[in-house]
């Protein structure tokens, strides 16, 4: 029975495992992510900017709401809390701390919480916050102590704990050394328990001096990929949202393996997926009487006797040459295993040797894991620097996990890039490009098409130059997924109608026509026949009554030598029909071996051009 229970498990058990559970070789991450927003509720946070700009409090609430809705879509099992400090009213577990208001304790985000945040937005929200919480004395140490209690009350296993402080005051205690010392002590205690503390400081008159107080409160950067503490405060909503998302975004590796340069020279690296196809979540089956989720179980039975089969009684087979090759489970596992997980360096190649058609699947990102093997970051940085200087890529044999066939990969170096707000847009590391095997390459018979004339090519170049624009993949959202979640959000939040979704991938025809002007018509006249319309199907040939169904003959049309030369000069000789070209060849006594249109055109060009 123990063997049965181990094999015939519930299929839903895999889905019920904690969000983020990933296995890669011997490395495993389990648990949920947690995030606590610690927001300053002092009077300074409610001061509006010049020209009616958003107050720091309103800007913070909009960003917090954005994270809530994003978590509901991407990681609904993660835990989020919202805590205000510097309030007049107090609300926290056991009311142990004054001037600390726990608006949301650590729990999964939901529609009710989003509605609570909507009530805090805008002028009405600021008024509600003033009535509900008010502004009073500040004790950041008590606020951090309260957040520590929120974490200690959680019974779930937490894989990542982060706390974000939103404030526009660089000296919250006004020089009170006792409160400063208490806050530093509590921050140190939180960091020792694995909580990452980040500062999202906001603009205030006279500037925000981080070194005055908060430099020792926040946590250092987890690794070189993080920018750590930002010295410039946020004064715009987009800047604040970018910083929060950059810190909040998960950075879990698909696998942690060794990059082996030579015998005895290796480093630990992590593989990260930078782009994953977004899909709508699958439907959940419910029992219609109680709306409880239905669990499914799988059993394997013998077809003739109907008896339940044990795992040891099941074998696998594959047909080869009309013969069924039967294998045991251990034999199948042995066949699948080629090598231990790892990256084995083979050599280096110039960047021009890497072609676009070599990318047979989405690339992944390679970054050092110094906590696994000390010195990995230093060796990795040296390799990255030299590959960038010499403009080469490394060719490796890659086995990301056990029982996965090895692949040839190209490690393409990538330098670090930051935007104007000092937020990292590209981390330093290697892009892992999966290269094709000889079996993956197809030899295609490319059809021979008419070659465009230089005049046609130049005209198309003008069209292309007019339609150029700066493309950023993060500027285009999937309209199907966005509409799906807008509808769900409207149902969950009891909205009258869902928000309209802009389909950003639809071409802007009117703007394109304004940019191109007459270029399109000029190109059509060069390439297509007269009065060509791609939307109109060619009319069927009609039978005449006079000749009993025979088609009526059209009068013969001749083309003069001068007209042919003009067509050659304008690049429109291809618009002439094959019968006209044949008659022209007969007219000038040109013998053509074949009867294809391009052969006739080449013969006329050779004759009239000489």
CSV table of C-alpha atoms in Angstrom, one decimal, residues 37-464:
chain,number,residue,atom,x,y,z
A,37,UNK,CA,4.4,48.4,2.5
A,38,UNK,CA,5.4,50.7,5.4
A,39,UNK,CA,4.0,54.1,4.5
A,40,UNK,CA,4.6,57.4,6.2
A,41,UNK,CA,1.3,59.0,7.2
A,42,UNK,CA,2.7,62.4,8.4
A,43,UNK,CA,1.2,65.7,7.2
A,44,UNK,CA,4.2,66.3,4.8
A,45,UNK,CA,3.0,63.3,2.7
A,46,UNK,CA,-0.3,64.9,1.9
A,47,UNK,CA,1.1,68.2,0.6
A,48,UNK,CA,0.4,68.5,-3.2
A,49,UNK,CA,3.0,69.6,-5.6
A,50,UNK,CA,3.1,72.6,-7.8
A,51,UNK,CA,0.5,73.0,-10.6
A,52,UNK,CA,-1.8,70.5,-8.9
A,53,UNK,CA,0.7,67.5,-9.0
A,54,UNK,CA,-0.1,64.4,-7.0
A,55,UNK,CA,0.8,64.4,-3.3
A,56,UNK,CA,3.3,61.8,-2.2
A,57,UNK,CA,0.6,59.9,-0.3
A,58,UNK,CA,-1.7,59.6,-3.4
A,59,UNK,CA,1.3,58.6,-5.6
A,60,UNK,CA,2.2,55.9,-3.1
A,61,UNK,CA,-1.3,54.5,-2.9
A,62,UNK,CA,-1.5,54.3,-6.7
A,63,UNK,CA,1.7,52.3,-6.8
A,64,UNK,CA,0.6,50.0,-4.0
A,65,UNK,CA,-2.7,49.4,-5.8
A,66,UNK,CA,-0.8,48.5,-9.0
A,67,UNK,CA,1.3,46.0,-7.1
A,68,UNK,CA,-1.9,44.4,-5.5
A,69,UNK,CA,-3.5,44.0,-8.9
A,70,UNK,CA,-0.3,42.6,-10.5
A,71,UNK,CA,0.1,40.1,-7.7
A,72,UNK,CA,-3.5,38.9,-8.1
A,73,UNK,CA,-2.7,38.1,-11.8
A,74,UNK,CA,0.9,36.8,-11.5
A,75,UNK,CA,1.3,35.4,-8.0
A,76,UNK,CA,-2.0,35.3,-6.1
A,77,UNK,CA,-0.5,33.1,-3.4
A,78,UNK,CA,2.0,35.7,-2.3
A,79,UNK,CA,1.4,37.7,0.9
A,80,UNK,CA,1.1,41.5,1.1
A,81,UNK,CA,0.6,43.9,4.0
A,82,UNK,CA,0.0,47.6,4.2
A,83,UNK,CA,1.1,49.5,7.4
A,84,UNK,CA,1.0,53.2,8.1
A,85,UNK,CA,3.3,54.9,10.7
A,86,UNK,CA,3.2,58.4,12.2
A,87,UNK,CA,-0.6,58.2,12.5
A,88,UNK,CA,-2.8,59.6,15.3
A,89,UNK,CA,-4.9,56.5,15.6
A,90,UNK,CA,-3.5,53.1,16.4
A,91,UNK,CA,-4.6,49.7,15.0
A,92,UNK,CA,-2.3,46.7,15.2
A,93,UNK,CA,-2.3,43.2,16.8
A,94,UNK,CA,-2.9,43.5,20.5
A,95,UNK,CA,-2.6,47.4,20.1
A,96,UNK,CA,0.9,47.1,21.4
A,97,UNK,CA,2.3,50.0,19.4
A,98,UNK,CA,1.1,53.6,19.3
A,99,UNK,CA,0.9,55.6,16.1
A,100,UNK,CA,1.0,52.5,14.0
A,101,UNK,CA,-2.0,51.6,11.9
A,102,UNK,CA,-2.1,48.1,10.2
A,103,UNK,CA,-4.5,48.7,7.3
A,104,UNK,CA,-3.9,45.2,5.8
A,105,UNK,CA,-2.2,42.4,7.6
A,106,UNK,CA,0.0,39.8,5.8
A,107,UNK,CA,-2.4,37.8,3.6
A,108,UNK,CA,-3.2,37.0,-0.1
A,109,UNK,CA,-4.3,40.0,-2.2
A,110,UNK,CA,-8.0,40.0,-3.2
A,111,UNK,CA,-10.8,42.1,-4.6
A,112,UNK,CA,-11.8,43.4,-1.1
A,113,UNK,CA,-8.4,44.8,-0.5
A,114,UNK,CA,-8.2,46.4,-3.9
A,115,UNK,CA,-11.5,48.2,-3.1
A,116,UNK,CA,-10.1,49.3,0.2
A,117,UNK,CA,-7.2,50.9,-1.6
A,118,UNK,CA,-9.5,52.6,-4.1
A,119,UNK,CA,-11.1,54.4,-1.2
A,120,UNK,CA,-7.7,55.9,-0.4
A,121,UNK,CA,-7.1,57.4,-3.9
A,122,UNK,CA,-7.5,61.0,-4.8
A,123,UNK,CA,-8.8,63.9,-2.7
A,124,UNK,CA,-11.5,61.8,-1.2
A,125,UNK,CA,-9.0,59.2,-0.2
A,126,UNK,CA,-6.7,61.7,1.5
A,127,UNK,CA,-9.7,63.0,3.4
A,128,UNK,CA,-10.7,59.5,4.4
A,129,UNK,CA,-7.2,58.8,5.6
A,130,UNK,CA,-7.1,61.9,7.7
A,131,UNK,CA,-10.4,61.0,9.3
A,132,UNK,CA,-9.5,57.3,9.8
A,133,UNK,CA,-5.9,57.4,10.8
A,134,UNK,CA,-4.8,61.1,11.1
A,135,UNK,CA,-1.2,62.3,11.6
A,136,UNK,CA,0.6,62.1,14.9
A,137,UNK,CA,3.9,61.3,16.4
A,138,UNK,CA,6.5,59.1,14.6
A,139,UNK,CA,8.3,56.1,15.9
A,140,UNK,CA,9.9,54.1,13.1
A,141,UNK,CA,11.2,51.6,15.6
A,142,UNK,CA,7.7,50.7,16.7
A,143,UNK,CA,6.6,50.5,13.1
A,144,UNK,CA,9.5,48.1,12.3
A,145,UNK,CA,8.7,46.1,15.5
A,146,UNK,CA,5.1,45.8,14.4
A,147,UNK,CA,6.1,44.5,11.0
A,148,UNK,CA,8.4,41.9,12.6
A,149,UNK,CA,5.4,40.7,14.5
A,150,UNK,CA,3.4,40.4,11.3
A,151,UNK,CA,6.1,38.1,9.9
A,152,UNK,CA,6.3,36.0,13.1
A,153,UNK,CA,2.5,35.4,13.1
A,154,UNK,CA,2.6,33.8,9.6
A,155,UNK,CA,2.5,30.0,9.6
A,156,UNK,CA,3.4,29.6,5.9
A,157,UNK,CA,6.9,29.0,4.7
A,158,UNK,CA,8.2,32.2,3.3
A,159,UNK,CA,10.9,32.1,0.6
A,160,UNK,CA,11.4,35.8,0.3
A,161,UNK,CA,10.6,38.6,2.8
A,162,UNK,CA,10.8,42.3,1.7
A,163,UNK,CA,9.7,45.5,3.4
A,164,UNK,CA,9.4,48.8,1.5
A,165,UNK,CA,9.4,52.2,3.4
A,166,UNK,CA,7.7,55.1,1.6
A,167,UNK,CA,8.5,58.5,3.1
A,168,UNK,CA,9.4,62.1,2.2
A,169,UNK,CA,11.1,62.8,5.6
A,170,UNK,CA,14.9,62.2,5.8
A,171,UNK,CA,14.9,62.7,9.6
A,172,UNK,CA,11.6,61.2,10.8
A,173,UNK,CA,12.4,61.7,14.5
A,174,UNK,CA,13.7,65.2,14.4
A,175,UNK,CA,17.0,64.4,16.0
A,176,UNK,CA,15.6,62.2,18.8
A,177,UNK,CA,18.6,59.9,19.4
A,178,UNK,CA,16.6,57.4,21.5
A,179,UNK,CA,14.1,56.8,18.8
A,180,UNK,CA,16.8,56.7,16.2
A,181,UNK,CA,18.8,54.1,18.1
A,182,UNK,CA,15.6,52.0,18.6
A,183,UNK,CA,14.8,52.1,14.9
A,184,UNK,CA,18.3,51.1,13.9
A,185,UNK,CA,18.2,48.1,16.4
A,186,UNK,CA,14.8,46.9,15.0
A,187,UNK,CA,16.0,47.3,11.4
A,188,UNK,CA,19.1,45.2,12.3
A,189,UNK,CA,16.9,42.5,13.9
A,190,UNK,CA,14.7,42.4,10.8
A,191,UNK,CA,17.6,42.0,8.5
A,192,UNK,CA,19.0,39.2,10.6
A,193,UNK,CA,15.8,37.3,10.1
A,194,UNK,CA,16.1,37.6,6.3
A,195,UNK,CA,13.9,40.6,5.7
A,196,UNK,CA,15.1,42.9,2.9
A,197,UNK,CA,14.4,46.6,3.8
A,198,UNK,CA,14.2,49.0,0.8
A,199,UNK,CA,13.7,52.8,0.9
A,200,UNK,CA,11.4,54.4,-1.6
A,201,UNK,CA,12.1,58.0,-0.7
A,202,UNK,CA,9.9,60.7,-2.2
A,203,UNK,CA,10.6,64.4,-3.2
A,204,UNK,CA,10.4,67.1,-0.6
A,205,UNK,CA,11.3,70.8,-0.6
A,206,UNK,CA,15.1,71.2,-0.1
A,207,UNK,CA,15.8,67.6,-1.3
A,208,UNK,CA,16.1,64.2,0.5
A,209,UNK,CA,19.4,63.5,2.3
A,210,UNK,CA,19.7,59.7,2.5
A,211,UNK,CA,22.9,59.8,4.5
A,212,UNK,CA,21.2,61.8,7.3
A,213,UNK,CA,19.3,58.7,8.7
A,214,UNK,CA,18.2,56.0,6.3
A,215,UNK,CA,21.5,54.7,5.0
A,216,UNK,CA,21.9,52.3,8.0
A,217,UNK,CA,18.3,51.3,8.0
A,218,UNK,CA,18.0,49.8,4.5
A,219,UNK,CA,19.5,46.5,3.4
A,220,UNK,CA,22.6,46.4,1.1
A,221,UNK,CA,22.1,45.1,-2.4
A,222,UNK,CA,21.5,41.4,-2.6
A,223,UNK,CA,23.9,41.1,-5.5
A,224,UNK,CA,25.5,43.2,-8.2
A,225,UNK,CA,22.4,43.0,-10.3
A,226,UNK,CA,20.6,45.3,-7.8
A,227,UNK,CA,21.3,49.0,-7.8
A,228,UNK,CA,20.9,49.2,-4.0
A,229,UNK,CA,19.9,52.5,-2.4
A,230,UNK,CA,19.0,55.2,-4.8
A,231,UNK,CA,20.2,58.7,-3.8
A,232,UNK,CA,17.8,60.6,-6.1
A,233,UNK,CA,14.2,60.8,-4.7
A,234,UNK,CA,11.2,60.0,-6.8
A,235,UNK,CA,9.1,63.0,-7.9
A,236,UNK,CA,6.9,61.3,-10.6
A,237,UNK,CA,4.5,58.4,-10.5
A,238,UNK,CA,6.2,56.5,-13.3
A,239,UNK,CA,9.6,56.7,-11.6
A,240,UNK,CA,8.2,55.4,-8.3
A,241,UNK,CA,6.4,52.6,-10.1
A,242,UNK,CA,9.5,51.5,-11.9
A,243,UNK,CA,11.6,51.4,-8.7
A,244,UNK,CA,9.0,49.4,-6.8
A,245,UNK,CA,8.5,46.9,-9.6
A,246,UNK,CA,12.3,46.5,-10.1
A,247,UNK,CA,12.6,45.6,-6.4
A,248,UNK,CA,9.5,43.6,-6.1
A,249,UNK,CA,10.0,41.4,-9.2
A,250,UNK,CA,11.1,37.9,-8.5
A,251,UNK,CA,14.6,36.8,-9.4
A,252,UNK,CA,14.4,33.1,-9.1
A,253,UNK,CA,16.8,30.9,-11.2
A,254,UNK,CA,15.5,28.2,-13.4
A,255,UNK,CA,18.6,26.2,-12.4
A,256,UNK,CA,21.9,26.7,-10.6
A,257,UNK,CA,24.8,24.8,-12.3
A,258,UNK,CA,28.5,25.1,-12.7
A,259,UNK,CA,30.3,26.7,-15.6
A,260,UNK,CA,33.4,24.6,-16.2
A,261,UNK,CA,36.2,26.5,-18.0
A,262,UNK,CA,38.8,23.8,-17.6
A,263,UNK,CA,39.7,21.0,-15.2
A,264,UNK,CA,39.6,22.5,-11.7
A,265,UNK,CA,38.4,25.9,-12.9
A,266,UNK,CA,34.7,26.3,-12.5
A,267,UNK,CA,32.2,28.8,-11.1
A,268,UNK,CA,28.6,28.7,-10.0
A,269,UNK,CA,26.0,30.4,-12.3
A,270,UNK,CA,22.2,30.7,-12.3
A,271,UNK,CA,20.0,30.4,-15.4
A,272,UNK,CA,17.1,33.0,-15.5
A,273,UNK,CA,14.2,33.3,-17.9
A,274,UNK,CA,13.9,36.9,-19.0
A,275,UNK,CA,10.8,36.4,-21.1
A,276,UNK,CA,8.0,33.8,-20.5
A,277,UNK,CA,4.9,33.6,-22.6
A,278,UNK,CA,2.0,35.0,-20.7
A,279,UNK,CA,-1.1,32.8,-20.8
A,280,UNK,CA,-4.6,33.0,-19.4
A,281,UNK,CA,-5.0,30.8,-16.3
A,282,UNK,CA,-6.8,27.5,-16.8
A,283,UNK,CA,-10.3,27.0,-15.7
A,284,UNK,CA,-10.8,25.4,-12.3
A,285,UNK,CA,-13.4,22.7,-12.0
A,286,UNK,CA,-15.9,23.2,-9.2
A,287,UNK,CA,-18.7,21.0,-7.8
A,288,UNK,CA,-21.9,22.7,-8.9
A,289,UNK,CA,-23.7,22.0,-5.6
A,290,UNK,CA,-21.2,23.7,-3.3
A,291,UNK,CA,-18.7,25.5,-5.6
A,292,UNK,CA,-15.9,23.6,-4.0
A,293,UNK,CA,-12.9,22.8,-6.1
A,294,UNK,CA,-12.9,19.3,-7.5
A,295,UNK,CA,-9.9,17.0,-7.0
A,296,UNK,CA,-8.9,14.6,-9.7
A,297,UNK,CA,-7.0,11.3,-9.3
A,298,UNK,CA,-5.5,9.0,-11.9
A,299,UNK,CA,-5.5,5.2,-11.8
A,300,UNK,CA,-4.2,2.7,-14.3
A,301,UNK,CA,-6.1,-0.6,-14.9
A,302,UNK,CA,-5.5,-3.7,-16.9
A,303,UNK,CA,-7.8,-3.7,-19.9
A,304,UNK,CA,-8.8,-7.4,-19.8
A,305,UNK,CA,-9.2,-8.1,-16.1
A,306,UNK,CA,-9.9,-4.5,-14.8
A,307,UNK,CA,-7.4,-5.0,-12.0
A,308,UNK,CA,-5.4,-2.0,-10.6
A,309,UNK,CA,-1.8,-1.9,-11.8
A,310,UNK,CA,1.2,-1.3,-9.6
A,311,UNK,CA,4.0,0.9,-10.8
A,312,UNK,CA,6.3,-2.1,-11.0
A,313,UNK,CA,3.8,-3.8,-13.4
A,314,UNK,CA,4.0,-1.0,-15.9
A,315,UNK,CA,6.6,-1.0,-18.7
A,316,UNK,CA,7.2,1.4,-21.6
A,317,UNK,CA,7.7,0.5,-25.3
A,318,UNK,CA,8.5,2.2,-28.5
A,319,UNK,CA,7.9,0.9,-32.1
A,320,UNK,CA,11.0,0.6,-34.2
A,321,UNK,CA,10.9,-1.2,-37.6
A,322,UNK,CA,7.4,-2.6,-36.9
A,323,UNK,CA,8.9,-4.2,-33.7
A,324,UNK,CA,7.8,-3.2,-30.2
A,325,UNK,CA,10.9,-2.5,-28.1
A,326,UNK,CA,9.9,-3.0,-24.4
A,327,UNK,CA,12.0,-1.3,-21.6
A,328,UNK,CA,11.9,-1.2,-17.9
A,329,UNK,CA,11.5,2.1,-16.0
A,330,UNK,CA,15.1,2.0,-14.9
A,331,UNK,CA,16.3,1.5,-18.5
A,332,UNK,CA,14.2,4.5,-19.6
A,333,UNK,CA,15.8,6.7,-16.9
A,334,UNK,CA,19.3,5.5,-17.9
A,335,UNK,CA,18.7,6.3,-21.5
A,336,UNK,CA,17.5,9.8,-20.7
A,337,UNK,CA,20.6,10.6,-18.6
A,338,UNK,CA,23.5,11.9,-20.7
A,339,UNK,CA,25.5,13.9,-18.3
A,340,UNK,CA,25.5,15.7,-14.9
A,341,UNK,CA,24.1,19.2,-15.0
A,342,UNK,CA,26.6,21.9,-16.0
A,343,UNK,CA,28.0,24.2,-18.7
A,344,UNK,CA,31.2,23.0,-20.3
A,345,UNK,CA,33.3,25.5,-22.2
A,346,UNK,CA,34.3,24.3,-25.7
A,347,UNK,CA,35.7,27.5,-27.3
A,348,UNK,CA,35.1,31.0,-28.6
A,349,UNK,CA,33.8,32.4,-31.9
A,350,UNK,CA,33.6,35.9,-33.4
A,351,UNK,CA,30.2,37.5,-33.0
A,352,UNK,CA,29.7,37.6,-36.8
A,353,UNK,CA,29.6,33.8,-36.9
A,354,UNK,CA,26.3,33.9,-34.9
A,355,UNK,CA,23.3,34.1,-37.3
A,356,UNK,CA,19.7,35.0,-36.6
A,357,UNK,CA,18.5,31.6,-37.8
A,358,UNK,CA,20.6,30.0,-35.0
A,359,UNK,CA,18.1,31.1,-32.4
A,360,UNK,CA,15.8,28.0,-32.2
A,361,UNK,CA,14.1,28.9,-28.9
A,362,UNK,CA,13.9,31.9,-26.5
A,363,UNK,CA,17.2,32.8,-24.9
A,364,UNK,CA,17.8,32.6,-21.1
A,365,UNK,CA,20.1,34.7,-19.0
A,366,UNK,CA,23.3,33.6,-17.2
A,367,UNK,CA,24.4,35.3,-13.9
A,368,UNK,CA,27.0,34.3,-11.2
A,369,UNK,CA,26.0,32.8,-7.9
A,370,UNK,CA,28.7,33.8,-5.5
A,371,UNK,CA,27.0,32.3,-2.5
A,372,UNK,CA,27.4,28.8,-4.0
A,373,UNK,CA,31.1,29.0,-5.0
A,374,UNK,CA,33.1,31.9,-3.7
A,375,UNK,CA,34.9,33.9,-6.3
A,376,UNK,CA,32.3,33.1,-9.0
A,377,UNK,CA,31.4,36.7,-9.5
A,378,UNK,CA,35.0,37.8,-9.9
A,379,UNK,CA,35.8,35.1,-12.5
A,380,UNK,CA,32.5,35.7,-14.2
A,381,UNK,CA,33.1,39.4,-14.5
A,382,UNK,CA,36.6,38.9,-16.0
A,383,UNK,CA,35.1,36.5,-18.6
A,384,UNK,CA,32.3,38.9,-19.4
A,385,UNK,CA,34.7,41.8,-19.8
A,386,UNK,CA,37.1,40.0,-22.1
A,387,UNK,CA,34.3,38.6,-24.3
A,388,UNK,CA,32.9,42.1,-24.7
A,389,UNK,CA,36.3,43.6,-25.5
A,390,UNK,CA,37.2,41.0,-28.1
A,391,UNK,CA,33.6,40.8,-29.5
A,392,UNK,CA,33.4,37.1,-29.2
A,393,UNK,CA,30.9,34.6,-27.8
A,394,UNK,CA,31.6,31.4,-25.9
A,395,UNK,CA,30.4,28.0,-27.2
A,396,UNK,CA,29.4,25.6,-24.4
A,397,UNK,CA,27.7,22.3,-23.9
A,398,UNK,CA,24.7,22.9,-21.6
A,399,UNK,CA,22.8,20.4,-19.5
A,400,UNK,CA,20.5,22.4,-17.3
A,401,UNK,CA,19.0,19.5,-15.3
A,402,UNK,CA,19.3,15.8,-15.0
A,403,UNK,CA,17.5,13.7,-17.6
A,404,UNK,CA,17.5,16.7,-20.0
A,405,UNK,CA,19.5,16.1,-23.3
A,406,UNK,CA,22.5,18.4,-23.7
A,407,UNK,CA,22.5,21.3,-26.1
A,408,UNK,CA,25.1,23.5,-27.8
A,409,UNK,CA,24.7,27.1,-26.6
A,410,UNK,CA,26.3,30.4,-27.3
A,411,UNK,CA,27.0,32.7,-24.4
A,412,UNK,CA,26.6,36.3,-25.8
A,413,UNK,CA,28.0,39.0,-23.5
A,414,UNK,CA,25.7,41.8,-22.4
A,415,UNK,CA,26.8,45.0,-20.6
A,416,UNK,CA,24.9,46.8,-17.9
A,417,UNK,CA,22.5,49.6,-18.8
A,418,UNK,CA,20.6,52.1,-16.6
A,419,UNK,CA,18.1,54.7,-17.5
A,420,UNK,CA,17.9,58.4,-16.5
A,421,UNK,CA,16.4,57.5,-13.1
A,422,UNK,CA,19.4,55.2,-12.4
A,423,UNK,CA,17.1,52.1,-12.6
A,424,UNK,CA,18.7,49.2,-14.2
A,425,UNK,CA,17.3,48.3,-17.6
A,426,UNK,CA,19.8,45.6,-18.6
A,427,UNK,CA,21.8,43.6,-16.1
A,428,UNK,CA,25.4,42.5,-16.9
A,429,UNK,CA,25.7,38.9,-17.9
A,430,UNK,CA,25.5,36.4,-20.7
A,431,UNK,CA,22.5,35.7,-22.9
A,432,UNK,CA,22.3,31.9,-23.5
A,433,UNK,CA,21.4,31.3,-27.2
A,434,UNK,CA,20.4,27.7,-28.0
A,435,UNK,CA,22.2,26.6,-31.2
A,436,UNK,CA,20.7,24.1,-33.6
A,437,UNK,CA,22.1,20.6,-34.2
A,438,UNK,CA,22.6,19.4,-37.8
A,439,UNK,CA,19.4,17.4,-37.4
A,440,UNK,CA,17.5,20.7,-36.7
A,441,UNK,CA,18.6,22.5,-39.9
A,442,UNK,CA,16.3,22.2,-42.9
A,443,UNK,CA,17.4,22.6,-46.5
A,444,UNK,CA,14.6,24.5,-48.2
A,445,UNK,CA,14.0,24.8,-51.9
A,446,UNK,CA,13.5,28.5,-52.2
A,447,UNK,CA,11.2,29.5,-55.0
A,448,UNK,CA,12.6,31.7,-57.8
A,449,UNK,CA,10.8,35.0,-58.0
A,450,UNK,CA,11.2,38.0,-60.3
A,451,UNK,CA,14.0,40.2,-59.1
A,452,UNK,CA,13.0,43.8,-58.3
A,453,UNK,CA,14.6,46.6,-60.3
A,454,UNK,CA,16.9,49.2,-58.6
A,455,UNK,CA,14.1,51.8,-59.0
A,456,UNK,CA,11.6,49.6,-57.2
A,457,UNK,CA,14.1,48.9,-54.4
A,458,UNK,CA,14.9,52.5,-53.9
A,459,UNK,CA,11.2,53.4,-53.7
A,460,UNK,CA,10.7,50.7,-51.0
A,461,UNK,CA,13.7,52.1,-49.1
A,462,UNK,CA,11.9,55.4,-48.9
A,463,UNK,CA,8.7,53.7,-47.6
A,464,UNK,CA,10.7,51.8,-44.9
